[in-house]
Coordinates of C-alpha atoms in Angstrom, one line a residue:
M44 CA 7.7 19.1 -14.2
T45 CA 4.9 20.7 -12.1
T46 CA 4.1 19.1 -8.8
H47 CA 0.7 18.7 -7.3
L48 CA -0.1 21.2 -4.5
A49 CA -0.3 20.1 -0.9
V50 CA -2.4 22.6 1.0
Q51 CA -2.1 20.4 4.1
P52 CA 0.6 17.8 4.8
G53 CA -1.9 14.9 4.7
F54 CA -2.3 15.3 0.9
A55 CA 1.1 13.6 0.4
D56 CA -0.5 10.5 2.1
L57 CA -3.0 10.3 -0.7
I58 CA -0.8 10.9 -3.7
D59 CA 2.9 11.3 -4.5
L60 CA 3.3 15.1 -5.1
W61 CA 5.5 14.2 -8.2
A62 CA 3.1 11.5 -9.6
P63 CA 3.0 12.0 -13.3
V64 CA -0.3 12.6 -15.0
R65 CA -0.1 10.3 -18.1
Q66 CA -2.0 11.0 -21.3
L67 CA -3.7 7.8 -22.5
G68 CA -5.5 9.3 -25.5
T69 CA -6.3 12.6 -27.1
G70 CA -8.0 14.3 -30.0
F71 CA -11.5 14.1 -28.6
E72 CA -14.1 16.9 -28.5
F73 CA -15.0 16.9 -24.8
C74 CA -14.6 13.8 -22.5
E75 CA -16.9 12.9 -19.6
G76 CA -18.4 10.0 -17.7
P77 CA -15.4 7.6 -17.0
I78 CA -16.3 4.3 -15.4
W79 CA -14.1 1.2 -14.8
H80 CA -15.4 -2.4 -15.4
P81 CA -14.1 -4.5 -12.4
S82 CA -14.0 -7.8 -14.1
E83 CA -13.3 -7.0 -17.8
Q84 CA -10.6 -4.4 -16.7
H85 CA -11.5 -1.6 -19.1
L86 CA -12.6 2.0 -18.9
L87 CA -15.6 3.5 -20.7
F88 CA -15.9 7.2 -21.3
S89 CA -18.1 9.5 -23.3
D90 CA -17.6 12.3 -25.7
M91 CA -20.7 14.4 -25.7
P92 CA -20.1 16.8 -28.6
G93 CA -18.8 13.9 -30.7
D94 CA -21.8 11.8 -29.7
V95 CA -19.6 8.7 -29.2
R96 CA -18.7 6.4 -26.4
R97 CA -15.1 5.1 -26.2
R98 CA -13.3 2.3 -24.4
W99 CA -9.7 2.3 -23.1
D100 CA -7.7 -0.8 -22.2
R101 CA -4.1 -1.9 -22.5
N102 CA -4.5 -2.0 -26.3
G103 CA -5.4 1.7 -26.4
V104 CA -8.6 3.6 -27.2
R105 CA -11.4 2.5 -29.5
E106 CA -15.0 3.5 -30.2
V107 CA -17.8 1.2 -28.9
R108 CA -21.0 3.2 -29.6
R109 CA -21.8 5.9 -32.2
P110 CA -24.3 7.6 -31.9
A111 CA -24.4 7.5 -28.1
N112 CA -27.3 9.9 -27.4
K113 CA -24.7 12.4 -26.2
C114 CA -24.3 10.4 -23.1
N115 CA -22.6 12.0 -20.0
G116 CA -22.2 10.3 -16.6
M117 CA -22.1 6.6 -16.3
T118 CA -21.8 4.0 -13.6
Y119 CA -22.6 0.3 -13.0
D120 CA -25.2 -1.3 -10.7
A121 CA -24.4 -4.3 -8.6
A122 CA -25.3 -6.6 -11.5
L123 CA -22.8 -4.8 -13.7
N124 CA -25.6 -3.3 -15.9
L125 CA -24.4 0.1 -17.2
I126 CA -26.4 3.1 -16.0
V127 CA -26.2 6.0 -18.5
C128 CA -27.2 9.7 -18.4
E129 CA -28.3 10.6 -21.9
H130 CA -28.4 14.3 -22.9
A131 CA -30.1 13.8 -26.3
T132 CA -33.0 11.9 -24.8
S133 CA -33.2 13.5 -21.4
S134 CA -33.3 10.0 -20.0
L135 CA -31.5 7.8 -17.5
V136 CA -31.2 4.4 -19.0
R137 CA -29.9 0.9 -18.1
E138 CA -27.9 -1.0 -20.7
R139 CA -27.7 -4.8 -19.9
P140 CA -24.7 -6.9 -21.0
D141 CA -26.9 -8.6 -23.6
G142 CA -27.6 -5.3 -25.3
Q143 CA -31.1 -4.7 -23.9
R144 CA -31.9 -1.0 -23.2
E145 CA -34.3 0.1 -20.5
V146 CA -35.4 3.6 -19.7
I147 CA -35.2 4.1 -15.9
A148 CA -36.4 7.7 -15.8
S149 CA -37.4 10.3 -18.4
H150 CA -40.2 12.4 -16.9
F151 CA -41.1 14.1 -13.6
E152 CA -44.7 15.1 -12.9
G153 CA -45.5 14.5 -16.6
M154 CA -42.8 16.7 -17.9
E155 CA -39.5 15.7 -19.5
L156 CA -36.4 15.8 -17.3
N157 CA -33.8 18.4 -18.3
S158 CA -30.9 16.2 -19.0
P159 CA -29.6 13.7 -16.4
N160 CA -25.9 14.5 -15.9
D161 CA -24.3 12.3 -13.2
V162 CA -25.4 9.2 -11.4
V163 CA -24.5 7.0 -8.4
V164 CA -26.0 3.7 -7.1
K165 CA -26.4 3.0 -3.4
S166 CA -25.8 -0.4 -1.8
D167 CA -29.6 -1.0 -1.5
G168 CA -30.0 -0.6 -5.2
A169 CA -31.5 2.9 -5.1
I170 CA -30.2 5.3 -7.9
Y171 CA -29.5 9.0 -7.3
F172 CA -28.9 11.4 -10.2
S173 CA -28.5 15.1 -10.9
D174 CA -30.6 16.9 -13.6
P175 CA -29.1 20.2 -14.8
W176 CA -30.1 21.5 -18.3
Y177 CA -26.7 21.3 -20.1
G178 CA -28.1 18.6 -22.4
R179 CA -30.5 21.1 -23.9
M180 CA -27.7 23.4 -24.9
P181 CA -25.9 23.4 -28.2
V182 CA -22.8 21.2 -28.6
F183 CA -23.1 19.3 -25.3
G184 CA -26.7 18.2 -26.1
V185 CA -29.6 18.9 -28.4
E186 CA -30.9 22.4 -28.3
R187 CA -34.6 22.5 -27.4
P188 CA -36.9 24.2 -24.9
R189 CA -37.0 23.1 -21.2
Q190 CA -40.3 21.7 -19.8
L191 CA -39.3 21.8 -16.1
G192 CA -38.6 25.2 -14.6
F193 CA -35.9 24.0 -12.1
Q194 CA -32.9 21.8 -11.9
G195 CA -33.2 19.0 -9.3
V196 CA -31.6 15.9 -7.7
Y197 CA -33.6 12.7 -7.8
R198 CA -33.8 9.2 -6.5
I199 CA -35.1 6.0 -8.1
P200 CA -36.2 3.5 -5.4
P201 CA -34.5 0.0 -5.3
D202 CA -37.6 -1.6 -6.9
G203 CA -37.9 1.1 -9.5
G204 CA -40.7 3.6 -10.0
A205 CA -41.0 7.3 -10.7
P206 CA -38.2 9.7 -9.8
Q207 CA -38.5 11.2 -6.3
L208 CA -37.4 14.9 -6.1
L209 CA -35.0 15.1 -3.1
V210 CA -34.2 18.8 -2.8
D211 CA -36.0 22.1 -2.9
R212 CA -36.8 22.9 -6.5
Y213 CA -34.7 26.1 -6.6
L214 CA -31.8 25.1 -4.3
F215 CA -29.4 24.4 -7.2
D216 CA -28.6 26.4 -10.3
Q217 CA -26.9 23.5 -12.1
P218 CA -26.5 20.4 -9.9
N219 CA -23.7 18.3 -11.3
G220 CA -21.4 15.7 -9.7
L221 CA -22.5 13.6 -6.8
C222 CA -21.2 10.9 -4.5
F223 CA -21.8 9.0 -1.3
C224 CA -19.5 9.0 1.7
P225 CA -18.0 5.6 2.6
S226 CA -20.8 4.8 5.1
E227 CA -23.5 5.9 2.7
D228 CA -25.3 8.1 5.3
R229 CA -24.4 11.3 3.5
L230 CA -24.7 12.4 -0.2
F231 CA -22.5 15.2 -1.6
V232 CA -23.8 17.2 -4.6
N233 CA -21.9 20.1 -6.3
D234 CA -23.3 23.0 -8.2
T235 CA -21.3 24.2 -11.2
V236 CA -22.7 27.7 -11.3
Q237 CA -22.6 28.3 -7.5
H238 CA -19.0 26.9 -7.3
N239 CA -19.8 24.9 -4.2
I240 CA -20.5 21.4 -2.7
R241 CA -23.5 20.6 -0.5
V242 CA -23.8 17.6 1.8
F243 CA -27.1 16.0 2.8
E244 CA -27.9 13.4 5.5
I245 CA -29.7 10.4 4.0
K246 CA -32.8 9.4 5.9
P247 CA -33.7 5.8 6.6
D248 CA -36.2 5.9 3.7
G249 CA -33.5 7.0 1.3
R250 CA -34.7 10.6 1.0
L251 CA -32.4 13.6 2.0
G252 CA -32.5 15.7 5.1
P253 CA -31.7 19.4 5.1
G254 CA -28.4 20.2 3.3
R255 CA -25.5 22.5 4.2
I256 CA -22.6 24.0 2.4
F257 CA -19.7 21.5 2.6
A258 CA -17.2 23.5 0.5
S259 CA -17.5 26.8 -1.4
G260 CA -15.4 29.2 -3.5
I261 CA -14.2 26.5 -5.9
V262 CA -12.9 29.1 -8.3
G263 CA -9.4 30.1 -9.5
P264 CA -7.5 31.8 -12.3
E265 CA -7.2 28.5 -14.3
P266 CA -10.0 27.0 -16.4
G267 CA -12.3 24.6 -14.5
V268 CA -15.5 24.5 -12.5
P269 CA -17.1 21.9 -10.1
D270 CA -18.1 19.0 -12.2
G271 CA -17.4 15.3 -11.7
M272 CA -16.8 14.2 -8.1
K273 CA -15.8 11.1 -6.2
C274 CA -15.2 10.0 -2.6
D275 CA -12.1 8.0 -1.6
A276 CA -11.9 5.2 1.0
Q277 CA -11.1 7.7 3.8
G278 CA -14.0 10.0 3.0
N279 CA -12.0 12.7 1.2
I280 CA -13.9 14.3 -1.7
W281 CA -12.1 14.7 -5.1
V282 CA -13.9 17.2 -7.3
A283 CA -13.1 18.7 -10.7
G284 CA -12.0 22.3 -10.3
P285 CA -9.8 25.1 -11.7
G286 CA -6.5 23.7 -12.9
G287 CA -7.3 20.0 -12.2
V288 CA -8.9 18.3 -9.1
F289 CA -9.6 19.9 -5.7
V290 CA -9.4 17.4 -2.8
Y291 CA -11.3 18.1 0.5
S292 CA -11.1 16.2 3.8
I293 CA -14.3 14.8 5.2
K294 CA -14.5 18.0 7.4
G295 CA -14.6 20.1 4.3
E296 CA -11.1 21.4 4.5
L297 CA -9.1 21.8 1.2
I298 CA -6.1 19.6 1.6
G299 CA -4.6 19.6 -1.9
K300 CA -4.9 20.1 -5.6
L301 CA -4.1 17.6 -8.4
R302 CA -2.7 19.5 -11.3
V303 CA -3.9 18.3 -14.8
P304 CA -2.9 19.8 -18.2
E305 CA -6.5 20.3 -19.4
L306 CA -9.8 21.2 -17.9
V307 CA -11.1 18.2 -16.0
G308 CA -14.7 17.1 -16.5
N309 CA -14.9 13.9 -14.5
L310 CA -12.8 11.2 -12.7
T311 CA -13.0 7.7 -11.5
W312 CA -10.7 5.1 -9.9
G313 CA -9.9 1.8 -11.6
G314 CA -7.0 -0.5 -12.5
P315 CA -6.3 -3.9 -11.0
D316 CA -5.8 -2.5 -7.5
W317 CA -8.2 0.5 -7.7
R318 CA -5.2 2.9 -7.3
T319 CA -5.3 4.4 -10.8
L320 CA -7.3 7.7 -11.0
F321 CA -8.6 8.2 -14.6
L322 CA -9.4 11.7 -15.6
T323 CA -11.5 12.8 -18.5
A324 CA -10.2 16.3 -19.3
S325 CA -11.5 18.3 -22.3
H326 CA -9.8 16.7 -25.3
S327 CA -7.9 13.9 -23.6
L328 CA -8.0 11.0 -21.3
Y329 CA -5.4 11.0 -18.4
A330 CA -4.4 8.7 -15.6
V331 CA -2.4 9.2 -12.4
E332 CA -1.4 6.7 -9.7
T333 CA -2.7 7.4 -6.2
K334 CA -1.9 6.0 -2.7
I335 CA -5.6 5.8 -1.8
G336 CA -8.5 4.0 -3.6
P337 CA -12.2 4.8 -3.9
R338 CA -15.0 4.2 -1.4
L339 CA -16.3 0.7 -2.1
E340 CA -19.1 1.1 -4.6
P341 CA -21.6 -1.8 -5.1
Y342 CA -20.3 -2.5 -8.6
M343 CA -16.8 -2.9 -7.3
K344 CA -17.9 -6.0 -5.5
A345 CA -20.0 -7.3 -8.4
A346 CA -17.2 -9.2 -10.1
A347 CA -17.7 -11.9 -7.4
Q348 CA -21.1 -12.8 -8.8
Q349 CA -19.9 -13.1 -12.4
P350 CA -19.4 -16.5 -14.0
G351 CA -15.8 -17.6 -13.5
R352 CA -15.3 -15.3 -10.5
S353 CA -15.1 -16.3 -6.9
A354 CA -17.6 -15.7 -4.1
T355 CA -15.0 -13.5 -2.3
A356 CA -15.2 -10.0 -3.7
E357 CA -12.9 -9.7 -6.8
R358 CA -10.8 -12.8 -5.9
P359 CA -10.1 -14.3 -9.4
L360 CA -10.2 -18.0 -8.2
G361 CA -12.6 -20.3 -9.9
D362 CA -16.4 -20.4 -9.7
A363 CA -16.5 -20.2 -5.9
S364 CA -14.3 -19.3 -3.0
P365 CA -11.9 -22.3 -2.7
A366 CA -12.9 -24.6 0.1
A367 CA -10.2 -25.6 2.6
S368 CA -8.7 -29.0 3.0
V369 CA -6.1 -30.2 5.6
S370 CA -2.9 -31.7 4.1
A371 CA -0.7 -34.4 5.5
N372 CA 1.5 -31.9 7.3
G373 CA -1.5 -30.3 9.0
T374 CA -1.7 -27.2 7.0
K375 CA -5.1 -25.9 5.8
K376 CA -5.0 -25.4 2.0
A377 CA -7.5 -24.3 -0.6
A378 CA -9.1 -27.2 -2.4
S379 CA -8.2 -27.7 -6.0
G380 CA -10.4 -26.7 -9.0
Y381 CA -9.8 -22.9 -9.0
R382 CA -8.2 -21.0 -11.9
L383 CA -5.5 -18.3 -12.0
D384 CA -5.2 -16.1 -15.1
P385 CA -1.5 -16.2 -16.0
S386 CA -1.7 -12.7 -17.6
R387 CA -2.6 -11.3 -14.2
C388 CA -0.1 -13.2 -12.1
A389 CA 3.4 -12.5 -10.8
L390 CA 5.6 -14.8 -8.8
I391 CA 7.7 -13.5 -5.9
I392 CA 10.7 -15.5 -4.6
Q393 CA 11.6 -13.8 -1.3
D394 CA 14.7 -14.1 0.9
M395 CA 15.9 -17.4 -0.5
Q396 CA 19.5 -16.4 0.2
N397 CA 22.3 -18.4 1.7
D398 CA 22.4 -16.7 5.0
V399 CA 18.7 -17.3 5.5
V400 CA 18.2 -20.9 4.7
M401 CA 21.5 -22.7 4.0
D402 CA 23.9 -24.6 6.2
G403 CA 26.8 -22.4 7.0
G404 CA 24.6 -19.3 6.7
A405 CA 24.4 -16.5 9.4
F406 CA 21.1 -17.9 10.7
A407 CA 21.8 -21.6 10.4
E408 CA 21.5 -22.1 14.2
S409 CA 17.9 -21.0 14.1
G410 CA 16.9 -24.3 12.5
S411 CA 16.0 -22.6 9.2
P412 CA 18.1 -24.9 7.0
G413 CA 16.5 -28.0 8.5
H414 CA 13.0 -26.8 8.0
C415 CA 13.8 -25.6 4.4
K416 CA 15.0 -29.1 3.6
Q417 CA 11.9 -30.6 5.3
Q418 CA 9.7 -28.5 3.2
N419 CA 11.7 -29.2 0.0
A420 CA 11.2 -25.4 -0.4
I421 CA 14.1 -24.8 -2.8
A422 CA 13.2 -27.6 -5.2
N423 CA 9.5 -26.7 -5.0
G424 CA 10.2 -23.0 -5.6
T425 CA 12.5 -23.9 -8.6
R426 CA 9.8 -26.0 -10.2
L427 CA 7.2 -23.2 -9.7
A428 CA 9.5 -20.6 -11.2
Q429 CA 10.2 -22.7 -14.2
A430 CA 6.5 -23.2 -14.8
A431 CA 5.8 -19.5 -14.3
R432 CA 8.4 -18.5 -16.9
A433 CA 7.0 -21.0 -19.4
R434 CA 3.6 -19.4 -19.0
G435 CA 4.7 -15.8 -19.3
I436 CA 4.4 -15.1 -15.5
P437 CA 7.1 -12.7 -14.4
V438 CA 9.4 -13.9 -11.6
I439 CA 10.4 -11.2 -9.1
H440 CA 13.3 -12.0 -6.7
V441 CA 13.1 -10.0 -3.5
W442 CA 16.4 -10.0 -1.7
F443 CA 17.3 -8.6 1.7
I444 CA 20.5 -6.7 1.1
V445 CA 22.5 -4.4 3.4
E446 CA 25.8 -2.6 3.1
A447 CA 28.7 -3.5 5.4
G448 CA 27.9 -2.2 8.9
T449 CA 24.2 -2.1 8.2
P450 CA 23.9 1.7 7.6
G451 CA 20.4 2.8 7.3
V452 CA 18.9 -0.2 9.1
T453 CA 17.1 0.8 12.3
M454 CA 17.7 -1.3 15.3
N455 CA 14.1 -1.2 16.4
A456 CA 13.4 -4.9 16.4
P457 CA 15.3 -8.1 17.4
L458 CA 15.3 -9.3 13.8
F459 CA 17.3 -6.2 12.7
E460 CA 19.5 -6.3 15.7
G461 CA 20.3 -10.0 14.9
L462 CA 21.0 -9.1 11.3
A463 CA 23.6 -6.5 12.4
D464 CA 25.2 -8.8 15.0
A465 CA 25.5 -11.7 12.6
K466 CA 26.9 -9.4 9.8
A467 CA 24.4 -11.1 7.5
L468 CA 23.2 -10.5 4.0
V469 CA 26.0 -8.0 3.2
R470 CA 26.0 -7.0 -0.5
G471 CA 28.5 -9.0 -2.5
S472 CA 28.9 -11.7 0.1
W473 CA 28.2 -15.4 -0.2
G474 CA 25.5 -15.0 2.5
A475 CA 23.5 -12.5 0.4
A476 CA 23.6 -14.5 -2.8
P477 CA 20.5 -16.5 -3.9
V478 CA 20.5 -20.2 -3.1
P479 CA 21.5 -22.6 -5.9
G480 CA 18.6 -23.2 -8.1
L481 CA 16.8 -20.0 -7.4
E482 CA 19.2 -17.5 -9.1
A483 CA 17.7 -14.8 -11.3
Q484 CA 17.2 -15.8 -14.9
G485 CA 17.1 -13.6 -18.0
G486 CA 13.9 -11.6 -17.9
D487 CA 13.4 -11.9 -14.2
H488 CA 13.1 -8.8 -11.9
I489 CA 15.1 -8.1 -8.8
V490 CA 13.8 -6.0 -5.9
E491 CA 16.0 -5.2 -2.8
K492 CA 14.6 -4.5 0.6
Q493 CA 15.7 -3.8 4.2
R494 CA 12.5 -4.8 6.0
M495 CA 10.4 -7.9 6.5
S496 CA 7.7 -7.0 4.0
A497 CA 8.6 -7.0 0.3
W498 CA 6.5 -3.8 -0.1
E499 CA 8.1 -1.6 2.5
G500 CA 10.5 0.9 1.0
T501 CA 10.9 -1.0 -2.2
R502 CA 10.0 -0.7 -5.9
L503 CA 7.9 -3.8 -5.9
E504 CA 4.6 -2.1 -6.5
T505 CA 6.1 0.0 -9.3
V506 CA 7.2 -3.3 -11.0
L507 CA 3.8 -4.9 -10.6
K508 CA 2.0 -1.8 -12.0
A509 CA 4.3 -1.6 -14.9
L510 CA 3.6 -5.3 -15.7
G511 CA -0.1 -4.9 -15.1
R512 CA -0.2 -7.8 -12.5
D513 CA -2.7 -8.0 -9.6
I514 CA -2.4 -11.6 -8.6
V515 CA 0.7 -12.1 -6.5
I516 CA 2.1 -15.6 -5.7
V517 CA 4.5 -15.4 -2.7
T518 CA 7.2 -18.0 -1.9
G519 CA 10.4 -18.0 0.1
A520 CA 11.5 -17.5 3.7
W521 CA 10.5 -17.0 6.4
T522 CA 6.9 -18.0 6.5
N523 CA 5.8 -16.4 9.7
M524 CA 7.8 -13.2 9.0
S525 CA 8.6 -12.0 5.5
I526 CA 6.0 -14.2 3.7
E527 CA 3.2 -13.3 6.2
H528 CA 4.0 -9.6 6.3
T529 CA 4.1 -9.5 2.5
A530 CA 0.8 -11.3 2.2
R531 CA -0.9 -9.0 4.7
T532 CA 0.3 -5.8 3.1
G533 CA -0.5 -7.0 -0.4
A534 CA -4.1 -7.8 0.7
D535 CA -4.4 -4.3 2.3
K536 CA -3.2 -2.8 -1.0
G537 CA -5.9 -4.7 -3.0
Y538 CA -3.8 -7.4 -4.6
F539 CA -4.9 -11.0 -4.7
M540 CA -2.3 -12.9 -2.6
V541 CA -1.6 -16.6 -3.1
V542 CA 0.9 -18.5 -0.9
P543 CA 2.0 -22.0 -2.0
E544 CA 3.1 -23.1 1.5
D545 CA 5.4 -26.0 0.3
A546 CA 7.6 -23.4 -1.4
C547 CA 8.0 -21.5 1.9
S548 CA 9.9 -22.3 5.1
T549 CA 10.9 -20.8 8.5
M550 CA 12.7 -22.0 11.6
N551 CA 10.5 -25.0 12.4
A552 CA 7.3 -26.7 11.4
E553 CA 5.3 -25.4 14.4
W554 CA 5.8 -21.8 13.5
H555 CA 5.2 -22.5 9.8
T556 CA 1.9 -24.3 10.4
A557 CA 0.7 -21.7 12.9
S558 CA 1.3 -18.9 10.3
V559 CA -0.5 -20.6 7.3
N560 CA -3.3 -22.0 9.4
Y561 CA -4.3 -18.9 11.3
A562 CA -2.6 -15.6 10.3
M563 CA -2.7 -16.1 6.6
Q564 CA -6.1 -17.7 6.1
N565 CA -7.9 -14.3 6.1
V566 CA -5.5 -12.5 3.8
C567 CA -4.6 -14.9 1.1
V568 CA -5.2 -18.3 -0.6
V569 CA -3.0 -20.9 1.1
T570 CA -2.2 -23.6 -1.4
D571 CA 0.7 -25.7 -2.8
V572 CA 3.0 -25.6 -5.8
E573 CA 1.2 -28.4 -7.6
A574 CA -2.2 -26.6 -7.3
V575 CA -0.7 -23.3 -8.5
I576 CA 0.9 -25.0 -11.6
A577 CA -2.4 -26.6 -12.4
A578 CA -4.4 -23.4 -11.8
T579 CA -2.2 -21.4 -14.2
A580 CA -2.2 -24.1 -17.0

């Protein structure tokens, strides 16, 4: 197995150097233009020589449009209309969900555009696109004479209108991939023939200031040239290049290379947590998991405005962000009426082990058993687990397990010191066993940890990705430690976190209420077992 190449150590923070590049489909003529639909959870990509558009989802690859005007780059606008670069028509078009087709741009100064190639949409609604002449070549387009004598980069204003030429007419040989930086005050454009990337400051009116070379010499012994390009959440630039994908820091330093078996034409992030990098590479579609996601594009927030989606970006709960209500025990919970798609949910039962919450356990003197009984957390958690299994929602048990003597557990916090002093949660002991009623059942999953968060140093995310789940319901102990840490980290990773607080407990009611009323209100939906069962029905 070939590893990806870390030119600088920071590359390993973006992707596992051993991350497999998975082939999702093959047998195509030349793939391009991948784009992920944020609410329907599928990928569209184009095959220019085959004049066909295809779709990939969990059921595989299928055709969705033939002929497709030899389309190339695609993206969505904030209303989830598809913006398409068409080689055969030399046009940039908007395809609406109802099937309507609108030509956005086809001419400049009375002459036909060459062949729009790649396209991005700014948060203000302005559209930027590149216009090389590949679409007037055989195979990749329709062979015909050019009317323009140059290859430019253009902008369509937010309210529409004629294309605005943004660069000197003869600056580029073949402008190709383009992307914004996270703050949208810079635009990156690469040139396939010159083997470089230029960066331009974006002026207040949306036009471009003078450009400069950002990266050059994107060449190598393996097949590949600068082509599709994307920016990640940290501002690193990922560009198709020889042997795969070259990754540059925001300073223009090459930090690593992603190795791909075929010549890469374009790339985009997608998946439930925006951590799957899809690659259109010559005859195949590939995917690889990354540790970093994309810069936040306008269309990635668009699912919030779709029917059946929430007002909070991408949170799949009802028609609006759930309003809060105050329960009898003083906790603030989401009001009823929202929906949870069972096919996207997973239930975590965390640290519900004898030493943690049972009388006679290592931490019994903390008050934990008493609060667990007060919350009726075991019975509530058991009822939720039964309902989850009945609806096909996977149940994941996260257990804190140490070996005798706690080898490998750092004594950097009072919690871990107390764990060692109490000789708690030792593998094979009564204290480490799950409490009665919350044992693992057939088909459940077990994840072991040695930290408060269920994510840290565990295979939890691997399990969730394998199951295709992005809504995580967290229950267990202790509310203000393990549950809160897991909810916070899950939110940072892009998962939709749901905490039914009556299936959680800690040392006392005061700590529990403080955690769910303040710390967790901004990272998850705080609710109760009854509401979750109703929402997944």
